[in-house]
mmCIF file of C-alpha atoms and ligand atoms in Angstrom:
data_model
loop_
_atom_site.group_PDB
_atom_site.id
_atom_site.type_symbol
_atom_site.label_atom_id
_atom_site.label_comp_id
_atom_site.label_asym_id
_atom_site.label_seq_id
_atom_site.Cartn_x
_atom_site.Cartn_y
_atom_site.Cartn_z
ATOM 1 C CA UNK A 1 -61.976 -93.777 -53.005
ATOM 2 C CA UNK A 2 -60.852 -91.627 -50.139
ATOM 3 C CA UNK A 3 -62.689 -91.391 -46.985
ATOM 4 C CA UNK A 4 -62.582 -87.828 -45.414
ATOM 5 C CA UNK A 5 -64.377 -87.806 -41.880
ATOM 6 C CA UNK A 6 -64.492 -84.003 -41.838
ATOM 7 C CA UNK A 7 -66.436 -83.664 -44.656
ATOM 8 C CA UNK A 8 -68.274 -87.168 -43.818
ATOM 9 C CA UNK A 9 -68.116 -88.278 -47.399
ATOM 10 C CA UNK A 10 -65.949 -90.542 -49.618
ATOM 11 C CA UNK A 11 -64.184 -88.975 -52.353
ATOM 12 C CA UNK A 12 -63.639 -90.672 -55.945
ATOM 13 C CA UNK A 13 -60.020 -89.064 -57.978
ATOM 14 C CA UNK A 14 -62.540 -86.526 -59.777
ATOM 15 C CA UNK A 15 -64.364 -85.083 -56.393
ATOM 16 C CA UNK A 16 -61.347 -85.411 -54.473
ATOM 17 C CA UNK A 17 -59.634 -82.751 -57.081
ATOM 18 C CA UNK A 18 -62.713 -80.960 -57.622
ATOM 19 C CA UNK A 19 -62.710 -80.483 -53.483
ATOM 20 C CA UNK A 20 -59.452 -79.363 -53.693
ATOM 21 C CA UNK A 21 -59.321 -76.989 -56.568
ATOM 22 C CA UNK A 22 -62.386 -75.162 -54.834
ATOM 23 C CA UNK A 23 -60.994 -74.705 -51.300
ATOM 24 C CA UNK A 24 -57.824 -73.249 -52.952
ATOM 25 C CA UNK A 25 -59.629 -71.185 -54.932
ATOM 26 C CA UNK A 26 -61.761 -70.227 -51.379
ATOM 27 C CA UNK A 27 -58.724 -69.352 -49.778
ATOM 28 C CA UNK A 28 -57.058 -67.682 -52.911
ATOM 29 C CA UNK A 29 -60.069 -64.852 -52.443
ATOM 30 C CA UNK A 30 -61.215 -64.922 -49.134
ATOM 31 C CA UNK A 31 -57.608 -63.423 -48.905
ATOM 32 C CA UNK A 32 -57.025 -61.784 -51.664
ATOM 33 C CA UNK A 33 -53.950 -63.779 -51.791
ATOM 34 C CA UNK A 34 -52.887 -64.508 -55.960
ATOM 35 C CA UNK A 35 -54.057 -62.408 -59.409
ATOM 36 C CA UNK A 36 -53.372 -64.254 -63.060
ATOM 37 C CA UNK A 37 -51.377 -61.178 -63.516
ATOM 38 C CA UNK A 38 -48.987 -62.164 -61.065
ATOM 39 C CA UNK A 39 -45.768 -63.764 -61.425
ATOM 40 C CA UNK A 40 -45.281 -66.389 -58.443
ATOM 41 C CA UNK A 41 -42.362 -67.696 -57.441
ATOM 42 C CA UNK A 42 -43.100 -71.310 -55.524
ATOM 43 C CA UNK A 43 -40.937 -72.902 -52.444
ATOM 44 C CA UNK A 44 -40.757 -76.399 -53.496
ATOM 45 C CA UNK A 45 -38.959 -79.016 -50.827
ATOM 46 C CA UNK A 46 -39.654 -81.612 -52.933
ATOM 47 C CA UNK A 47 -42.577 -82.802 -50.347
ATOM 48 C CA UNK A 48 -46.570 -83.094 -51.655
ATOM 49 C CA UNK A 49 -47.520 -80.213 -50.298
ATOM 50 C CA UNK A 50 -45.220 -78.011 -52.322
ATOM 51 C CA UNK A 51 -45.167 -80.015 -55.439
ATOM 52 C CA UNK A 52 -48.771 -79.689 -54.895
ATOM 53 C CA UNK A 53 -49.633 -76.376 -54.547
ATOM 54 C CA UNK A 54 -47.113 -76.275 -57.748
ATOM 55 C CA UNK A 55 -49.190 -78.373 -59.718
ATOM 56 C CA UNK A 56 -52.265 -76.668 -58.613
ATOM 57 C CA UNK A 57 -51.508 -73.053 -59.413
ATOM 58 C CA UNK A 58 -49.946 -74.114 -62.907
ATOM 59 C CA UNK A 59 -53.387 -76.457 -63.646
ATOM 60 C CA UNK A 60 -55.547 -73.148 -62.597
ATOM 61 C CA UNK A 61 -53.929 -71.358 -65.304
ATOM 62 C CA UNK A 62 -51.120 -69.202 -62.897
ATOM 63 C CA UNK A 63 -47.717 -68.006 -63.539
ATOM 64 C CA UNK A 64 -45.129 -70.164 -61.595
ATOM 65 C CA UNK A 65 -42.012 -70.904 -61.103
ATOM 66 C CA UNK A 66 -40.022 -73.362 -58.467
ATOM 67 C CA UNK A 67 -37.770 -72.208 -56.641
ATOM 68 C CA UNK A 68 -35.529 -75.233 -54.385
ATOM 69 C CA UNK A 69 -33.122 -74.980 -51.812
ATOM 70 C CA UNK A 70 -30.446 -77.756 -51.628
ATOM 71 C CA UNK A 71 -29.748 -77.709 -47.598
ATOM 72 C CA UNK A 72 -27.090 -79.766 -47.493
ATOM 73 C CA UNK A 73 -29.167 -82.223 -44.598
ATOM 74 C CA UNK A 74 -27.633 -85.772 -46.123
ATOM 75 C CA UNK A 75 -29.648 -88.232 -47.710
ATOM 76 C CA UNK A 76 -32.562 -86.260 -47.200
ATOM 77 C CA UNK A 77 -31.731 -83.096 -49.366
ATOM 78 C CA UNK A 78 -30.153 -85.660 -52.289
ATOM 79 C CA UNK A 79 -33.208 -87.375 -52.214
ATOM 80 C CA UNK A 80 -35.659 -84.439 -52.119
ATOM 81 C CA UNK A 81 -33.580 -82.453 -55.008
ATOM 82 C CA UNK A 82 -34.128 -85.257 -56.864
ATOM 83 C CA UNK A 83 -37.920 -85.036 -56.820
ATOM 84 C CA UNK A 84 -38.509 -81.397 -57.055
ATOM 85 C CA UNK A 85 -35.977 -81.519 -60.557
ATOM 86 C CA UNK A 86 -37.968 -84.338 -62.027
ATOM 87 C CA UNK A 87 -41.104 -82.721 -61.510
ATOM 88 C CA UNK A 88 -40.145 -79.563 -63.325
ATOM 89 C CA UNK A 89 -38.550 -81.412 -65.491
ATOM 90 C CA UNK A 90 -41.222 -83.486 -66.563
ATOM 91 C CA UNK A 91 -44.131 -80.750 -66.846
ATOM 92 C CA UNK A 92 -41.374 -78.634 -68.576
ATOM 93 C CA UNK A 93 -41.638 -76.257 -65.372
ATOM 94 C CA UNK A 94 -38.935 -73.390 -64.832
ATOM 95 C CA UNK A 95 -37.211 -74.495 -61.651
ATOM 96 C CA UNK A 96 -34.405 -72.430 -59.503
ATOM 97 C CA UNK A 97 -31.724 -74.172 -57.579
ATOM 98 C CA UNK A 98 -30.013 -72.752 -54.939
ATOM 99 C CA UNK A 99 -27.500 -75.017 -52.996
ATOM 100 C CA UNK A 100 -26.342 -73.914 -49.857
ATOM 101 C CA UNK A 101 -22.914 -75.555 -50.223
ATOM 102 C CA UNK A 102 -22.354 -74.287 -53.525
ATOM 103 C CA UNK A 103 -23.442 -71.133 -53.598
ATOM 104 C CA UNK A 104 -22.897 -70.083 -49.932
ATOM 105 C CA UNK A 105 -19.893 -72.104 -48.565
ATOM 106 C CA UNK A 106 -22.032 -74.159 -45.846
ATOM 107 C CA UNK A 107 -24.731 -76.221 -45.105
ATOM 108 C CA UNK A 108 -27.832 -76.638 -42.312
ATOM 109 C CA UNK A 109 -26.261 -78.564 -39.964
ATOM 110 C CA UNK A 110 -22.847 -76.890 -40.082
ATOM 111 C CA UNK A 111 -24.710 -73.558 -39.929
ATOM 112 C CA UNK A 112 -26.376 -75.013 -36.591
ATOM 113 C CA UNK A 113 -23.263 -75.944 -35.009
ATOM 114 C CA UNK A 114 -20.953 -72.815 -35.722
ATOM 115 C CA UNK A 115 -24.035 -70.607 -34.418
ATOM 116 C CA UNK A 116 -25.342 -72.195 -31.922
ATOM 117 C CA UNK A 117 -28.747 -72.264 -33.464
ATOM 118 C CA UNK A 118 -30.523 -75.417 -33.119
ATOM 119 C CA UNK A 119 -31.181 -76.659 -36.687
ATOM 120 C CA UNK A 120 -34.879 -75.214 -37.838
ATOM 121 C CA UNK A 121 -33.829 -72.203 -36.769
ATOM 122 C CA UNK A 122 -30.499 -71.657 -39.264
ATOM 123 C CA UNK A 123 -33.205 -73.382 -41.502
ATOM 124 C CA UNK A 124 -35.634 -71.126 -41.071
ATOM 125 C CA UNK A 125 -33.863 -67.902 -41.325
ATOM 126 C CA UNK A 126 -31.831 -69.202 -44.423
ATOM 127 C CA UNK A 127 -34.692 -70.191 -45.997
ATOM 128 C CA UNK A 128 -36.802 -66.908 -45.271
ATOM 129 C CA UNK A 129 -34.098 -64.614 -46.706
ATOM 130 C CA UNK A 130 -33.470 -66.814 -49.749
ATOM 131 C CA UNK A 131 -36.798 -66.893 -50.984
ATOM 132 C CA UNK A 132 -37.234 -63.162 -50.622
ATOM 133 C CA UNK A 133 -33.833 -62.216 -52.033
ATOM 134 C CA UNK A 134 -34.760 -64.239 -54.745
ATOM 135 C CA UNK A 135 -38.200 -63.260 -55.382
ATOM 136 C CA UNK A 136 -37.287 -59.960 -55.242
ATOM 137 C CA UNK A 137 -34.395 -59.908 -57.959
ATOM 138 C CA UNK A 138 -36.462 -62.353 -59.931
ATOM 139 C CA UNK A 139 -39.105 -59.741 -60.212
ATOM 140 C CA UNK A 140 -41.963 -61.809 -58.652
ATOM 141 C CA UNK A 141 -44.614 -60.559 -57.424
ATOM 142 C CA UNK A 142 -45.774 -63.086 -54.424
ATOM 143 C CA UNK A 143 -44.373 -66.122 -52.774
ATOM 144 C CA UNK A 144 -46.056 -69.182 -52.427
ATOM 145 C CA UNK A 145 -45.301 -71.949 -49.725
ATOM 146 C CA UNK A 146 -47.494 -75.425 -49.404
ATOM 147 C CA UNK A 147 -48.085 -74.559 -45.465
ATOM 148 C CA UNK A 148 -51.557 -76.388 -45.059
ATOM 149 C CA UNK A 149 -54.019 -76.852 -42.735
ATOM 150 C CA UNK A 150 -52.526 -79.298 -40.331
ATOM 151 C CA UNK A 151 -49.077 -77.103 -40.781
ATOM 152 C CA UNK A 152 -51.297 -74.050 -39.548
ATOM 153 C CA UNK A 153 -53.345 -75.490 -36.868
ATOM 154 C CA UNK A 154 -50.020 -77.507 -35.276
ATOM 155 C CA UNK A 155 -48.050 -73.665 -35.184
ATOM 156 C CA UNK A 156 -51.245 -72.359 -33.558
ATOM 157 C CA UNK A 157 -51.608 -74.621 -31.299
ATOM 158 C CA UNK A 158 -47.935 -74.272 -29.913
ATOM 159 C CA UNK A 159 -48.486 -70.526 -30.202
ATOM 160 C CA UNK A 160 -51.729 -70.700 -27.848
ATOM 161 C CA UNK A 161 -50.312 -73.096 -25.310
ATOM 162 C CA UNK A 162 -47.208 -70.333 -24.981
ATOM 163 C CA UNK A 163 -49.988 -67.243 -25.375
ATOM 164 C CA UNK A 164 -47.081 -66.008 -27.761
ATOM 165 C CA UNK A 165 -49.295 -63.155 -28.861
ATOM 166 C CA UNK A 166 -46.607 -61.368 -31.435
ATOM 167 C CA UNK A 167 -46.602 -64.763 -33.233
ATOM 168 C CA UNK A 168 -50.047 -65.242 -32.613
ATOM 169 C CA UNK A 169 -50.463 -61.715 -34.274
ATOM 170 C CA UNK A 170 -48.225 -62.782 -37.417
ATOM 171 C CA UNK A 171 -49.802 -66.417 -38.008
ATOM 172 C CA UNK A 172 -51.966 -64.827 -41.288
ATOM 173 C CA UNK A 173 -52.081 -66.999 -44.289
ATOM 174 C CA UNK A 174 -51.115 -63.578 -46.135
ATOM 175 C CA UNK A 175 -48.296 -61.066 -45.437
ATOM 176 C CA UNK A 176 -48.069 -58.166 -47.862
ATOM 177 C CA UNK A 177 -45.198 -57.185 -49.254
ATOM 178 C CA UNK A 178 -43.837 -54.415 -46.716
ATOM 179 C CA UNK A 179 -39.991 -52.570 -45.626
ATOM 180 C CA UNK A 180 -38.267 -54.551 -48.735
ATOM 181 C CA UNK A 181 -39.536 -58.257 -47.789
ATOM 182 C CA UNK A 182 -41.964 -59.561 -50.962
ATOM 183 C CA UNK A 183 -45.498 -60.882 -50.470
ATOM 184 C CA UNK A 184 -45.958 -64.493 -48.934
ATOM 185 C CA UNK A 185 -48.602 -66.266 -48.860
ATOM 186 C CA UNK A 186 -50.505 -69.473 -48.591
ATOM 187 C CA UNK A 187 -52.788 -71.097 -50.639
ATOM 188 C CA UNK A 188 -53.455 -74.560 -49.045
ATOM 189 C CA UNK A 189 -54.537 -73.548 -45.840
ATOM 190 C CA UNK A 190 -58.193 -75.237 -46.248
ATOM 191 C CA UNK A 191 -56.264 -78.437 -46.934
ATOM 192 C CA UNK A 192 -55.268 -81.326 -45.100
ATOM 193 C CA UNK A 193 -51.887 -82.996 -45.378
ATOM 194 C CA UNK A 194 -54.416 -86.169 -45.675
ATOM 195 C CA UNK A 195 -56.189 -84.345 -49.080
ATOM 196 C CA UNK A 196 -52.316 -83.224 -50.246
ATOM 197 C CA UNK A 197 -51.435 -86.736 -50.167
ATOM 198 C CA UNK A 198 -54.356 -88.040 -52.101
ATOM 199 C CA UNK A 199 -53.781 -85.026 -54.491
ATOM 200 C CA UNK A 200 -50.267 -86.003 -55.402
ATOM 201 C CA UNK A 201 -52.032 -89.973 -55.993
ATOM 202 C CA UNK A 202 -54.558 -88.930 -58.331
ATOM 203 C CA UNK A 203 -52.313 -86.528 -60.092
ATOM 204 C CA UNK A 204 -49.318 -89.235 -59.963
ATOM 205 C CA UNK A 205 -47.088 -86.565 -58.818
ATOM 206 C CA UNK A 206 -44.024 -88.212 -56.873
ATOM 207 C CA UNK A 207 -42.844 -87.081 -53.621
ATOM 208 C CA UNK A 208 -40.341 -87.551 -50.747
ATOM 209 C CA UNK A 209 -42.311 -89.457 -48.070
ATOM 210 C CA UNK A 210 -39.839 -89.273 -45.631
ATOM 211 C CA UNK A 211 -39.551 -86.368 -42.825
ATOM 212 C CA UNK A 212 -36.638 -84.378 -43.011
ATOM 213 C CA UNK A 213 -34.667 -86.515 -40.208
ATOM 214 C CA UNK A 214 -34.081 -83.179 -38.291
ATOM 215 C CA UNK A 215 -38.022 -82.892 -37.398
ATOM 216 C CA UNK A 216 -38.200 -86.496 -36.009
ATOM 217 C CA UNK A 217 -39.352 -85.508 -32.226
ATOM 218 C CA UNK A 218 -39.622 -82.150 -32.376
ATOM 219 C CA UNK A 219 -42.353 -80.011 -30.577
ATOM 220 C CA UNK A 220 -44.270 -79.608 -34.158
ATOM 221 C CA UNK A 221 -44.693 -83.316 -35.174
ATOM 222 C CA UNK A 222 -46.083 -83.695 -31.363
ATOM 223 C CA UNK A 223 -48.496 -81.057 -31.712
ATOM 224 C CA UNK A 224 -49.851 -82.166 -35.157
ATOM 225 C CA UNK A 225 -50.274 -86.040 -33.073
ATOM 226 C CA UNK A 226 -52.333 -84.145 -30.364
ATOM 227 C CA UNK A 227 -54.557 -82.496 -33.199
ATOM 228 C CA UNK A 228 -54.592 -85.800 -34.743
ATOM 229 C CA UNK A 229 -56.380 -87.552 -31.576
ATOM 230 C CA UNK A 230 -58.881 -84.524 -30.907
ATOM 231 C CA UNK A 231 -59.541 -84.650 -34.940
ATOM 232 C CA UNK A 232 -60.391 -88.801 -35.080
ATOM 233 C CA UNK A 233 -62.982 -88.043 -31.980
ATOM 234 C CA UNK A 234 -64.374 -84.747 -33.435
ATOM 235 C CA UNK A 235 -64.031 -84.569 -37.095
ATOM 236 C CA UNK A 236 -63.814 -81.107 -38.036
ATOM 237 C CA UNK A 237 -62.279 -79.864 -34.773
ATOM 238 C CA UNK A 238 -58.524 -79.103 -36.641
ATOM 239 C CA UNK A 239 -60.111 -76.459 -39.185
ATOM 240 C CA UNK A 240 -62.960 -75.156 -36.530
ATOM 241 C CA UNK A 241 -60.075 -74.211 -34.702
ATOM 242 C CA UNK A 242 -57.629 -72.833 -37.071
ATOM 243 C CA UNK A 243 -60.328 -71.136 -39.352
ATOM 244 C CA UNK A 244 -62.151 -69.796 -36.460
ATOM 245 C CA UNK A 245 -59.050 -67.864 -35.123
ATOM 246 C CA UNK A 246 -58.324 -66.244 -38.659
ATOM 247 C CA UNK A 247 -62.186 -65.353 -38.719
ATOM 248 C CA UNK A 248 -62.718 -64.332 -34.966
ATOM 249 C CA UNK A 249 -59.301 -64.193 -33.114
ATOM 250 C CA UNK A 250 -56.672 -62.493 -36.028
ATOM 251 C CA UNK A 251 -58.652 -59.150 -36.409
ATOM 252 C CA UNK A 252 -58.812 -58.544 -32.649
ATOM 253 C CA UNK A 253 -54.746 -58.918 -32.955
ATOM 254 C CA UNK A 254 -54.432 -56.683 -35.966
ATOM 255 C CA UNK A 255 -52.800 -53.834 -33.906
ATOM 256 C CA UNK A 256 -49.992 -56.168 -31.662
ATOM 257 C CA UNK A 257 -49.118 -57.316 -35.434
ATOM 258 C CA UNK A 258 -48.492 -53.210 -36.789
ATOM 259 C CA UNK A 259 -46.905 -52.670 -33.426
ATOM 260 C CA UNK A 260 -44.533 -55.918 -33.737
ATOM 261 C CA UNK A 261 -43.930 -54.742 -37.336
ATOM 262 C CA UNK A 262 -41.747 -51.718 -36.303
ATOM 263 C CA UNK A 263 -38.747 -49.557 -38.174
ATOM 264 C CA UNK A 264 -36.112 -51.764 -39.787
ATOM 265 C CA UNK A 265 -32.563 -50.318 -41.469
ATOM 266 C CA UNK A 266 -30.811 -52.051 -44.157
ATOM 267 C CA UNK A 267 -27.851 -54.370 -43.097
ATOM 268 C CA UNK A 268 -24.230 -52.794 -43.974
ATOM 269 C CA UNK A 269 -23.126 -56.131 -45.753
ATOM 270 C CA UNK A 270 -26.360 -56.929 -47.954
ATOM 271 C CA UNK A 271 -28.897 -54.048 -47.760
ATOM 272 C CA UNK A 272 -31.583 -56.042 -46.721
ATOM 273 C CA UNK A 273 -33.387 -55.532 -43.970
ATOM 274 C CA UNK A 274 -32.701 -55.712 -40.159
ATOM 275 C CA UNK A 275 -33.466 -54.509 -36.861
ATOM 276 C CA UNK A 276 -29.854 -54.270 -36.372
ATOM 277 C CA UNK A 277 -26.766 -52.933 -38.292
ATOM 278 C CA UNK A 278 -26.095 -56.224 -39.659
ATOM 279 C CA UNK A 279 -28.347 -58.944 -40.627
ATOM 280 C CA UNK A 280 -28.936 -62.255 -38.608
ATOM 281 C CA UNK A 281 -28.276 -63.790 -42.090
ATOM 282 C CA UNK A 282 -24.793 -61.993 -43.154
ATOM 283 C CA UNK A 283 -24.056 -63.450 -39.342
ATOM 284 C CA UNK A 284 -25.225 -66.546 -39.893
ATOM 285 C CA UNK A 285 -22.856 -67.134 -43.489
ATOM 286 C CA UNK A 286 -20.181 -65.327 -41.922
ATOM 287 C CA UNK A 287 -19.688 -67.737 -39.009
ATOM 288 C CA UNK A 288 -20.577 -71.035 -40.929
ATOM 289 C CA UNK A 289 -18.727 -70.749 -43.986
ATOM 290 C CA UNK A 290 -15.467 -71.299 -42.070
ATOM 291 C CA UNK A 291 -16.448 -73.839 -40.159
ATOM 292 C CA UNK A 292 -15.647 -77.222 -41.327
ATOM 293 C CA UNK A 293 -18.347 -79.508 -42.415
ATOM 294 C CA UNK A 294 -20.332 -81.365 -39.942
ATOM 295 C CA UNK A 295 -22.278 -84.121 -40.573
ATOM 296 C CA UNK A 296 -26.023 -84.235 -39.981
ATOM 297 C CA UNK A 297 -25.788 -87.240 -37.635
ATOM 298 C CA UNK A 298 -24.207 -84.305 -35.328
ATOM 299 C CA UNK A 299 -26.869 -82.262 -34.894
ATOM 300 C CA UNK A 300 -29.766 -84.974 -34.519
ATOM 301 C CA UNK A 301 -31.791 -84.601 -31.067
ATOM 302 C CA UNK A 302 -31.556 -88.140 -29.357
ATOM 303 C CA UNK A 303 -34.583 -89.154 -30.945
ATOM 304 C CA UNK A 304 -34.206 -88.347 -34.004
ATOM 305 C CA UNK A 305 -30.893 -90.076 -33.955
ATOM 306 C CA UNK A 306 -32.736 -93.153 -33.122
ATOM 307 C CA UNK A 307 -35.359 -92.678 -35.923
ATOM 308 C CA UNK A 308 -32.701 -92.093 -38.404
ATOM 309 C CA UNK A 309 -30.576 -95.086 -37.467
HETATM 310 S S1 Q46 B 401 -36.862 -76.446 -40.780
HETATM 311 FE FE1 Q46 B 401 -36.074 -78.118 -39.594
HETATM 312 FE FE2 Q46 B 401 -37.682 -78.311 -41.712
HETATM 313 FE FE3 Q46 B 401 -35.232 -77.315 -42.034
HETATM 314 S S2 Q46 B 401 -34.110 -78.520 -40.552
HETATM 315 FE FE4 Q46 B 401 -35.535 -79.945 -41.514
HETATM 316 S S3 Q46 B 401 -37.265 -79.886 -40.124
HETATM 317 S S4 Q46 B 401 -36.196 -78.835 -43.334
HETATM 318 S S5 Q46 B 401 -39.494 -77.586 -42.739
HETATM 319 ZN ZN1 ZN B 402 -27.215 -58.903 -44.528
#
């Protein structure tokens, strides 16, 4: 039995999938997000959420494949690779690997330092233009991430404390495919991280349970601990307020979003595209793969050197 306050019920394995399937499904058309036709291409980290929106689209009867990128972030990454290959392996899944070390010459936290990006963000943008080069050669049609509800309502939540209305105007669970990037979208945003866990339980998928030791501290995890309190007084308050900005808020942005959107050209090393001449990607390789290796312990904030000690 699971007890979920926001719904004020307890949930046996069979209800607690049932609930699940059916707010995916909600989300899959209020949006218009995923056909059967389509061929998805899935961003596993090896974390439930991703293995479980995985699981979820293949047991609905969809056309998916993983796609995993090795990020070179210690034990973390080794451990994480791990899962995400067994779990293809096991349901007899097709499964990309991409490993930044291998295939690109560096890794996230040498990326960080020869930049001078802090970490998320060499993450991010690797990431990001990964997935769509690789949806897009791959022929897929759409790609999926396991962003869920307490992923959503965190980012909006820092977003509304900064009034950061172009990111405000971009936070849609769907972005069609537009000026060479693929469609993204995603599927578990009327899910809690609390429902992804039980998921994976019932469903005995295994996961990495630790946090990639980069996030330890950060302005997210504090954010999702704020929600956290207002939820346990006010059951219900986390999706009120996430769902009620897609359903009131997000229209009344729709133009700052078109606006934001603006003319892009294609970057002189890789063709894809950039506001500049050449992208924040090809930069991004060009400057880390020369640097030597650095250690993840080098890039940890204080406290998340003191969590990962
Ligand atoms: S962005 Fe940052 Fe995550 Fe990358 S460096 Fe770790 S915490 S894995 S979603
Ligand atoms: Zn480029």
């Amino acid at each position: 039995m699971i007890d979920l306050p926001r719904h004020n019920a307890h949930f046996c394995a069979e209800h607690l999938q049932q609930l699940c399937r059916r707010q995916m499904a909600k989300a899959v058309d209020d949006f218009d997000m995923l056909s059967m036709e389509d061929r998805i291409l899935v961003a596993v980290s090896g974390g439930k959420d991703s293995l479980a929106i995985w699981d979820m689209l293949v047991e609905a009867g969809y056309r998916a494949d993983g796609l995993y990128i090795g990020l070179g972030i210690g034990e973390y990454s080794t451990d994480s690779g791990g899962y995400v290959r067994r779990f293809a392996e096991q349901r007899g899944l097709t499964l990309q690997v991409i490993d930044l070390r291998d295939d690109y010459g560096y890794d996230i936290p040498t990326a960080s330092r020869a930049t001078g990006r802090v970490p998320c963000s060499a993450c991010g943008l690797s990431k990001r233009r990964l997935f769509d080069r690789a949806a897009l050669q791959g022929g897929y049609d759409v790609v999926v991430t396991g962003h869920n509800l307490d992923d959503e309502a965190a980012v909006l939540f820092g977003n509304t404390l900064r009034w950061d209305i172009e990111y405000l105007a971009r936070q849609l669970p769907v972005l069609p495919a537009a000026n060479g990037f693929p469609k993204k979208v995603k599927p578990l945003i009327r899910l809690t991280e609390r429902e992804m866990a039980a998921w994976c339980l019932v469903r005995g998928i295994d996961y990495v349970v630790e946090e990639c030791p980069i996030a330890a501290g950060n302005k997210h995890l504090a954010y999702k601990e704020s929600l956290n309190a207002i939820e346990a007084r006010s059951p219900g308050a986390k999706s009120a307020f996430y769902l009620g900005f897609l359903d009131r808020m997000a229209p009344l942005l729709a133009g700052y979003s078109a606006a934001a959107a603006g003319q892009l050209n294609s970057c002189e090393r890789c063709g894809e595209p950039t506001t500049g001449d050449i992208c924040a990607f090809c930069r991004l390789v060009e400057k880390a793969a020369v640097h030597d290796p650095v250690p993840v312990e080098m890039v940890l904030s204080k406290r998340a050197r003191k969590a990962y000690s």
